[in-house]
Short mmCIF file of C-alpha atoms in Angstrom, two decimals:
data_model
loop_
_atom_site.label_atom_id
_atom_site.label_comp_id
_atom_site.label_asym_id
_atom_site.label_seq_id
_atom_site.Cartn_x
_atom_site.Cartn_y
_atom_site.Cartn_z
CA UNK A 1 94.75 141.53 23.82
CA UNK A 2 92.40 139.26 25.75
CA UNK A 3 95.33 138.37 28.00
CA UNK A 4 95.14 141.85 29.52
CA UNK A 5 91.90 140.77 31.19
CA UNK A 6 93.97 138.40 33.33
CA UNK A 7 96.36 141.06 34.67
CA UNK A 8 97.15 140.60 38.35
CA UNK A 9 96.64 144.08 39.75
CA UNK A 10 97.92 142.94 43.16
CA UNK A 11 101.32 142.72 41.45
CA UNK A 12 101.00 145.46 38.84
CA UNK A 13 99.88 148.30 41.15
CA UNK A 14 102.59 147.86 43.85
CA UNK A 15 105.20 147.57 41.08
CA UNK A 16 104.09 150.82 39.42
CA UNK A 17 103.82 152.63 42.76
CA UNK A 18 107.31 151.54 43.85
CA UNK A 19 108.84 152.46 40.49
CA UNK A 20 107.13 155.87 40.62
CA UNK A 21 108.32 156.51 44.18
CA UNK A 22 111.78 155.48 43.00
CA UNK A 23 111.81 158.01 40.16
CA UNK A 24 110.66 160.77 42.54
CA UNK A 25 113.23 159.89 45.20
CA UNK A 26 116.06 159.61 42.68
CA UNK A 27 115.23 163.14 41.55
CA UNK A 28 115.20 164.45 45.10
CA UNK A 29 118.25 162.52 46.34
CA UNK A 30 120.43 163.16 43.28
CA UNK A 31 119.61 166.77 42.39
CA UNK A 32 122.38 168.35 44.47
CA UNK A 33 125.07 165.90 43.31
CA UNK A 34 123.90 166.13 39.69
CA UNK A 35 124.06 169.93 39.80
CA UNK A 36 127.59 169.85 41.21
CA UNK A 37 129.00 167.18 38.89
CA UNK A 38 126.83 167.35 35.75
CA UNK A 39 125.62 170.96 35.90
CA UNK A 40 122.10 169.57 35.54
CA UNK A 41 120.01 168.72 38.62
CA UNK A 42 117.74 166.51 36.51
CA UNK A 43 120.51 164.33 35.05
CA UNK A 44 119.84 161.15 37.06
CA UNK A 45 116.10 161.79 37.25
CA UNK A 46 115.77 161.82 33.45
CA UNK A 47 117.76 158.61 33.13
CA UNK A 48 115.79 156.82 35.85
CA UNK A 49 112.47 157.95 34.36
CA UNK A 50 113.59 156.78 30.91
CA UNK A 51 114.73 153.35 32.11
CA UNK A 52 111.58 152.93 34.22
CA UNK A 53 109.45 153.67 31.14
CA UNK A 54 111.45 151.32 28.93
CA UNK A 55 111.27 148.71 31.69
CA UNK A 56 107.48 149.05 31.92
CA UNK A 57 107.16 148.55 28.16
CA UNK A 58 109.59 145.59 28.24
CA UNK A 59 107.71 144.02 31.12
CA UNK A 60 104.45 144.32 29.15
CA UNK A 61 106.04 142.62 26.12
CA UNK A 62 107.20 139.72 28.33
CA UNK A 63 103.73 139.53 29.88
CA UNK A 64 102.15 139.21 26.43
CA UNK A 65 104.46 136.35 25.38
CA UNK A 66 103.30 132.78 25.66
CA UNK A 67 104.90 131.43 28.83
CA UNK A 68 106.00 128.33 26.91
CA UNK A 69 108.44 130.52 24.94
CA UNK A 70 110.59 130.80 28.07
CA UNK A 71 110.85 127.01 28.16
CA UNK A 72 112.68 126.78 24.82
CA UNK A 73 116.08 125.25 25.48
CA UNK A 74 117.79 127.41 22.83
CA UNK A 75 116.66 130.61 24.53
CA UNK A 76 117.81 129.42 27.96
CA UNK A 77 121.18 128.22 26.63
CA UNK A 78 121.74 131.48 24.74
CA UNK A 79 120.99 133.55 27.85
CA UNK A 80 123.46 131.49 29.89
CA UNK A 81 126.19 131.81 27.28
CA UNK A 82 125.74 135.57 26.88
CA UNK A 83 125.74 136.31 30.60
CA UNK A 84 128.82 134.16 31.30
CA UNK A 85 130.72 135.87 28.44
CA UNK A 86 129.72 139.31 29.72
CA UNK A 87 130.84 138.50 33.25
CA UNK A 88 134.20 137.22 32.02
CA UNK A 89 134.57 140.27 29.76
CA UNK A 90 134.11 142.49 32.82
CA UNK A 91 137.15 141.02 34.54
CA UNK A 92 139.40 142.32 31.77
CA UNK A 93 137.64 145.31 30.22
CA UNK A 94 134.99 146.35 32.73
CA UNK A 95 134.54 149.94 33.82
CA UNK A 96 135.79 150.30 37.40
CA UNK A 97 133.61 152.27 39.82
CA UNK A 98 134.28 152.36 43.57
CA UNK A 99 136.84 149.58 43.29
CA UNK A 100 134.65 147.13 41.36
CA UNK A 101 134.66 146.28 37.65
CA UNK A 102 130.92 145.82 37.45
CA UNK A 103 129.97 147.94 34.44
CA UNK A 104 130.32 147.80 30.67
CA UNK A 105 130.41 151.35 29.36
CA UNK A 106 127.63 152.27 26.91
CA UNK A 107 128.75 155.83 26.32
CA UNK A 108 126.01 158.44 26.87
CA UNK A 109 123.59 155.73 28.06
CA UNK A 110 125.78 155.04 31.09
CA UNK A 111 126.83 151.48 31.95
CA UNK A 112 125.44 147.97 31.65
CA UNK A 113 125.69 145.89 34.84
CA UNK A 114 125.73 142.19 33.85
CA UNK A 115 125.50 141.00 37.47
CA UNK A 116 121.96 142.39 37.60
CA UNK A 117 120.96 140.39 34.52
CA UNK A 118 122.72 137.33 35.94
CA UNK A 119 120.13 137.20 38.74
CA UNK A 120 117.19 136.70 36.40
CA UNK A 121 119.18 134.29 34.20
CA UNK A 122 119.93 132.11 37.25
CA UNK A 123 116.21 132.12 38.15
CA UNK A 124 115.26 131.25 34.58
CA UNK A 125 117.80 128.43 34.29
CA UNK A 126 116.98 126.86 37.65
CA UNK A 127 113.25 126.95 36.91
CA UNK A 128 113.90 125.33 33.52
CA UNK A 129 116.11 122.56 34.94
CA UNK A 130 114.02 121.69 37.99
CA UNK A 131 110.69 121.73 36.14
CA UNK A 132 112.07 119.43 33.42
CA UNK A 133 113.62 116.90 35.79
CA UNK A 134 111.37 116.74 38.81
CA UNK A 135 110.80 113.05 38.16
CA UNK A 136 114.53 112.47 38.74
CA UNK A 137 114.47 113.74 42.33
CA UNK A 138 115.34 110.97 44.73
CA UNK A 139 115.40 110.72 48.50
CA UNK A 140 118.92 109.34 48.63
CA UNK A 141 121.21 112.32 49.27
CA UNK A 142 124.31 110.88 47.56
CA UNK A 143 122.44 109.99 44.37
CA UNK A 144 120.81 113.42 44.26
CA UNK A 145 124.13 115.26 44.56
CA UNK A 146 126.02 113.06 42.11
CA UNK A 147 123.36 112.77 39.44
CA UNK A 148 121.72 116.15 39.52
CA UNK A 149 122.94 118.92 41.80
CA UNK A 150 126.64 118.78 40.96
CA UNK A 151 126.09 120.21 37.43
CA UNK A 152 123.89 122.95 38.90
CA UNK A 153 126.55 123.91 41.43
CA UNK A 154 129.05 124.07 38.58
CA UNK A 155 126.75 126.45 36.73
CA UNK A 156 126.37 128.68 39.78
CA UNK A 157 130.17 128.72 40.09
CA UNK A 158 130.42 129.97 36.49
CA UNK A 159 128.15 132.88 37.40
CA UNK A 160 129.13 133.56 41.01
CA UNK A 161 132.91 133.34 40.69
CA UNK A 162 133.23 136.15 38.08
CA UNK A 163 130.85 138.28 40.16
CA UNK A 164 133.01 137.76 43.27
CA UNK A 165 136.15 138.60 41.31
CA UNK A 166 134.75 141.97 40.16
CA UNK A 167 134.41 142.14 43.24
CA UNK A 168 130.66 142.34 43.90
CA UNK A 169 130.08 140.41 47.13
CA UNK A 170 126.52 141.68 47.52
CA UNK A 171 125.54 140.50 44.04
CA UNK A 172 127.17 137.13 44.62
CA UNK A 173 125.30 136.66 47.91
CA UNK A 174 121.97 137.45 46.21
CA UNK A 175 122.63 134.98 43.37
CA UNK A 176 123.64 132.26 45.84
CA UNK A 177 120.58 132.93 48.00
CA UNK A 178 118.32 132.69 44.95
CA UNK A 179 119.91 129.38 43.98
CA UNK A 180 119.62 127.95 47.49
CA UNK A 181 115.95 128.95 47.85
CA UNK A 182 115.05 127.46 44.48
CA UNK A 183 116.84 124.23 45.38
CA UNK A 184 115.02 124.03 48.71
CA UNK A 185 111.59 124.60 47.12
CA UNK A 186 112.10 122.30 44.15
CA UNK A 187 111.05 119.07 45.86
CA UNK A 188 114.58 117.98 46.71
CA UNK A 189 115.24 115.77 49.74
CA UNK A 190 114.69 117.61 53.04
CA UNK A 191 117.98 116.10 54.25
CA UNK A 192 119.84 118.02 51.58
CA UNK A 193 117.97 121.21 52.49
CA UNK A 194 118.87 120.96 56.16
CA UNK A 195 122.48 120.13 55.31
CA UNK A 196 122.74 123.05 52.92
CA UNK A 197 121.34 125.49 55.51
CA UNK A 198 123.71 124.27 58.24
CA UNK A 199 126.77 124.38 55.98
CA UNK A 200 125.87 127.84 54.65
CA UNK A 201 125.38 129.29 58.13
CA UNK A 202 128.64 127.77 59.35
CA UNK A 203 130.57 129.17 56.38
CA UNK A 204 129.16 132.70 56.85
CA UNK A 205 129.89 132.69 60.58
CA UNK A 206 133.36 131.23 60.03
CA UNK A 207 134.31 133.81 57.38
CA UNK A 208 133.13 136.68 59.61
CA UNK A 209 135.26 135.42 62.49
CA UNK A 210 138.29 134.93 60.23
CA UNK A 211 137.98 138.50 58.98
CA UNK A 212 137.63 139.80 62.52
CA UNK A 213 140.75 137.90 63.61
CA UNK A 214 143.08 138.32 60.62
CA UNK A 215 141.70 141.25 58.58
CA UNK A 216 143.65 142.09 55.44
CA UNK A 217 146.14 139.27 56.12
CA UNK A 218 143.58 137.01 54.50
CA UNK A 219 144.20 136.65 50.73
CA UNK A 220 140.55 137.22 49.83
CA UNK A 221 140.07 140.43 51.84
CA UNK A 222 141.01 143.77 50.29
CA UNK A 223 141.67 146.84 52.39
CA UNK A 224 138.46 148.64 51.45
CA UNK A 225 136.46 145.48 52.21
CA UNK A 226 137.99 145.22 55.68
CA UNK A 227 137.19 148.90 56.22
CA UNK A 228 133.52 148.10 55.62
CA UNK A 229 133.65 145.49 58.38
CA UNK A 230 135.29 148.00 60.73
CA UNK A 231 132.48 150.45 59.94
CA UNK A 232 129.95 147.70 60.62
CA UNK A 233 131.46 146.72 63.98
CA UNK A 234 131.85 150.28 65.30
CA UNK A 235 130.89 153.03 62.81
CA UNK A 236 131.37 155.93 65.24
CA UNK A 237 134.97 154.89 65.92
CA UNK A 238 135.75 155.48 62.23
CA UNK A 239 133.14 158.17 61.59
CA UNK A 240 135.65 160.42 59.81
CA UNK A 241 136.60 157.74 57.28
CA UNK A 242 135.00 154.38 56.54
CA UNK A 243 132.14 154.85 59.00
CA UNK A 244 131.06 158.12 57.36
CA UNK A 245 128.25 156.60 55.28
CA UNK A 246 126.66 154.63 58.09
CA UNK A 247 126.91 157.45 60.64
CA UNK A 248 125.32 159.93 58.24
CA UNK A 249 122.67 157.33 57.43
CA UNK A 250 121.79 157.30 61.14
CA UNK A 251 121.70 161.11 61.18
CA UNK A 252 119.37 161.19 58.16
CA UNK A 253 116.94 158.66 59.63
CA UNK A 254 116.99 160.37 63.03
CA UNK A 255 116.40 163.81 61.51
CA UNK A 256 113.43 162.54 59.53
CA UNK A 257 111.53 161.45 62.61
CA UNK A 258 107.96 160.31 62.08
CA UNK A 259 106.82 162.52 59.20
CA UNK A 260 110.09 163.72 57.65
CA UNK A 261 111.39 167.20 56.83
CA UNK A 262 109.67 167.34 53.43
CA UNK A 263 110.50 166.16 49.94
CA UNK A 264 113.64 167.85 48.63
CA UNK A 265 114.64 169.18 52.07
CA UNK A 266 117.31 166.61 52.97
CA UNK A 267 120.56 167.94 54.38
CA UNK A 268 122.49 164.66 54.21
CA UNK A 269 122.24 164.53 50.41
CA UNK A 270 124.16 167.81 50.10
CA UNK A 271 127.59 166.21 50.38
CA UNK A 272 127.37 164.50 53.76
CA UNK A 273 126.10 161.11 52.55
CA UNK A 274 128.09 159.90 49.52
CA UNK A 275 125.99 158.77 46.52
CA UNK A 276 122.69 159.28 48.31
CA UNK A 277 120.62 158.20 45.29
CA UNK A 278 121.95 154.60 45.13
CA UNK A 279 122.77 152.41 48.15
CA UNK A 280 121.55 154.91 50.76
CA UNK A 281 118.48 156.30 49.06
CA UNK A 282 116.27 154.79 51.78
CA UNK A 283 118.12 156.94 54.32
CA UNK A 284 117.25 160.05 52.30
CA UNK A 285 113.68 158.81 51.95
CA UNK A 286 113.55 158.41 55.73
CA UNK A 287 114.91 161.92 56.24
CA UNK A 288 112.48 163.56 53.82
CA UNK A 289 109.35 161.42 54.30
CA UNK A 290 110.02 160.11 57.78
CA UNK A 291 109.20 156.74 59.30
CA UNK A 292 105.76 156.89 57.65
CA UNK A 293 107.33 157.14 54.20
CA UNK A 294 109.72 154.27 54.91
CA UNK A 295 106.86 152.10 56.18
CA UNK A 296 104.82 152.80 53.04
CA UNK A 297 107.69 151.58 50.86
CA UNK A 298 108.30 148.55 53.09
CA UNK A 299 104.62 147.60 53.11
CA UNK A 300 104.36 147.92 49.33
CA UNK A 301 107.49 145.79 48.95
CA UNK A 302 106.26 143.19 51.44
CA UNK A 303 102.84 142.99 49.77
CA UNK A 304 104.45 142.56 46.34
CA UNK A 305 106.86 139.86 47.55
CA UNK A 306 104.15 137.93 49.40
CA UNK A 307 101.82 138.13 46.40
CA UNK A 308 104.49 136.72 44.10
CA UNK A 309 105.21 133.90 46.57
CA UNK A 310 101.45 133.25 46.72
CA UNK A 311 101.22 132.95 42.93
CA UNK A 312 104.27 130.68 42.93
CA UNK A 313 102.75 128.38 45.55
CA UNK A 314 99.27 128.34 44.04
CA UNK A 315 100.12 127.73 40.38
CA UNK A 316 100.19 124.10 39.26
CA UNK A 317 102.89 124.69 36.65
CA UNK A 318 106.31 123.77 38.17
CA UNK A 319 108.18 126.09 35.78
CA UNK A 320 106.00 129.09 36.59
CA UNK A 321 106.05 128.27 40.28
CA UNK A 322 109.85 128.25 40.45
CA UNK A 323 110.07 131.46 38.40
CA UNK A 324 107.86 133.25 40.93
CA UNK A 325 109.72 131.84 43.93
CA UNK A 326 113.03 132.95 42.40
CA UNK A 327 111.83 136.49 41.66
CA UNK A 328 110.25 136.91 45.11
CA UNK A 329 113.45 135.65 46.75
CA UNK A 330 115.53 138.10 44.71
CA UNK A 331 113.36 141.00 45.89
CA UNK A 332 113.35 139.79 49.50
CA UNK A 333 117.10 139.21 49.80
CA UNK A 334 118.04 142.42 47.99
CA UNK A 335 115.69 144.51 50.15
CA UNK A 336 116.94 142.87 53.35
CA UNK A 337 120.63 143.40 52.47
CA UNK A 338 120.08 147.05 51.57
CA UNK A 339 118.11 147.81 54.73
CA UNK A 340 120.58 145.83 56.82
CA UNK A 341 123.39 147.98 55.44
CA UNK A 342 121.79 151.39 56.09
CA UNK A 343 120.72 150.32 59.60
CA UNK A 344 124.12 148.85 60.51
CA UNK A 345 122.79 145.32 60.89
CA UNK A 346 125.26 143.98 58.33
CA UNK A 347 128.29 145.28 56.42
CA UNK A 348 127.62 147.65 53.53
CA UNK A 349 127.79 145.68 50.28
CA UNK A 350 126.67 148.18 47.65
CA UNK A 351 123.31 146.46 47.13
CA UNK A 352 120.53 148.83 46.02
CA UNK A 353 116.91 148.83 47.16
CA UNK A 354 114.60 147.32 44.50
CA UNK A 355 112.73 149.90 42.38
CA UNK A 356 113.75 152.82 44.62
CA UNK A 357 117.52 153.18 44.08
CA UNK A 358 119.00 154.64 40.91
CA UNK A 359 120.16 152.15 38.31
CA UNK A 360 119.21 151.43 34.71
CA UNK A 361 120.22 147.76 34.69
CA UNK A 362 118.42 147.18 37.98
CA UNK A 363 115.08 148.70 36.95
CA UNK A 364 115.16 146.89 33.60
CA UNK A 365 115.75 143.51 35.27
CA UNK A 366 113.12 144.17 37.93
CA UNK A 367 110.57 145.23 35.31
CA UNK A 368 111.29 142.14 33.23
CA UNK A 369 110.83 140.07 36.37
CA UNK A 370 107.43 141.67 36.95
CA UNK A 371 106.49 140.81 33.37
CA UNK A 372 107.41 137.19 34.03
CA UNK A 373 105.40 136.84 37.25
CA UNK A 374 102.42 138.64 35.70
CA UNK A 375 102.61 136.13 32.85
CA UNK A 376 102.62 133.22 35.31
CA UNK A 377 99.70 134.73 37.23
CA UNK A 378 97.69 135.24 34.02
CA UNK A 379 98.33 131.64 32.94
CA UNK A 380 97.18 130.44 36.36
CA UNK A 381 93.99 132.52 36.17
CA UNK A 382 93.21 131.20 32.68
CA UNK A 383 93.63 127.60 33.83
CA UNK A 384 91.40 128.23 36.83
CA UNK A 385 88.74 129.88 34.65
CA UNK A 386 88.85 127.02 32.18
CA UNK A 387 88.51 124.53 35.03
CA UNK A 388 85.50 126.42 36.43
CA UNK A 389 83.86 126.61 33.01
CA UNK A 390 84.36 122.89 32.44
CA UNK A 391 82.95 122.15 35.87
CA UNK A 392 79.91 124.35 35.25
CA UNK A 393 79.41 122.75 31.84
CA UNK A 394 79.62 119.28 33.36
CA UNK A 395 77.13 120.23 36.09
CA UNK A 396 74.76 121.66 33.48
CA UNK A 397 75.01 118.50 31.37
CA UNK A 398 74.30 116.38 34.43
CA UNK A 399 71.32 118.58 35.25
CA UNK A 400 69.98 118.26 31.70
CA UNK A 401 70.45 114.51 31.79
CA UNK A 402 68.58 114.29 35.09
CA UNK A 403 65.70 116.36 33.62
CA UNK A 404 65.41 114.05 30.61
CA UNK A 405 65.35 110.93 32.82
CA UNK A 406 62.63 112.41 35.00
#
């Protein structure tokens, strides 16, 4: 249990606070819906509290593991195989909710969402590959792509394509963003990084313009997806249909003001804002706890993300460094997409806010991620302590030697 002495409380405390706020807000935001549909206002609260507790225990188990265990090729390969099979299984037998086959039914336990687990598997695999082959990085762009990055892009396609076909565009964007960030921070040629950023930006802008011009005439755009873009471009013009969520999100945030109307006192959660405990839980939080409450959550999230990036940059272990960068990027991108959606800065994609929104698969993956970064941080602290002790020992030996000579 000596490893507990190396716990990074700058990661642990924000994680526990965010998860606790999430359980409280899920209870508040879901109570009305749960009473109407489940005849039990505590239905979603109990589930979220249970998964948060299991996640905390699971994260602790991962923290206590030797970090080298995650470097075993058999474990990495097994995780890849399982997640690819689950994603393919979804396409044929997945449980459809809101137009997407993103869940595997687990009966009374709810549903398993493989796309959530795919995020951490992508981080794990990329960290494993890049840390093992850093000596193979070359400055020549063509050699880099042909010899190394092409297989990685194929792997991402195996994960991203099934996620897109569910369809889960938000999940696919997060996985791609994680992959891009880990490539850019892996020591790869800066030319490739610049090229990747330019191509990615051009593709996103081009797709948006195509959708604006041709709408559902495009083969990859479904009607409900185009409706989300219409709601993004002018939500008040379609406020009675597809713009309903965004407009009521604005109402909730406006009503909350600076200090909010009080926990449990939201009006928008009583049937005005659909599924207020998932994608739009931050709107309910803003209504009940006001701008101050939102800022507290944002500051906790920002502190946690920056701390994880700091550990990733500071640690000398390439594997641990890339794990931390991947996890921090996952939290950053997911938070940004969720906030962008509820504020109307980007189309609604169904992406939840980390730790705050309801979701068993999400909280389990996030908790496991915290266990991983805490493990990396502990390993870094132990190496630093060992280095200090060796330095002090060497200085003492030199001092003793000097005393004998004198």
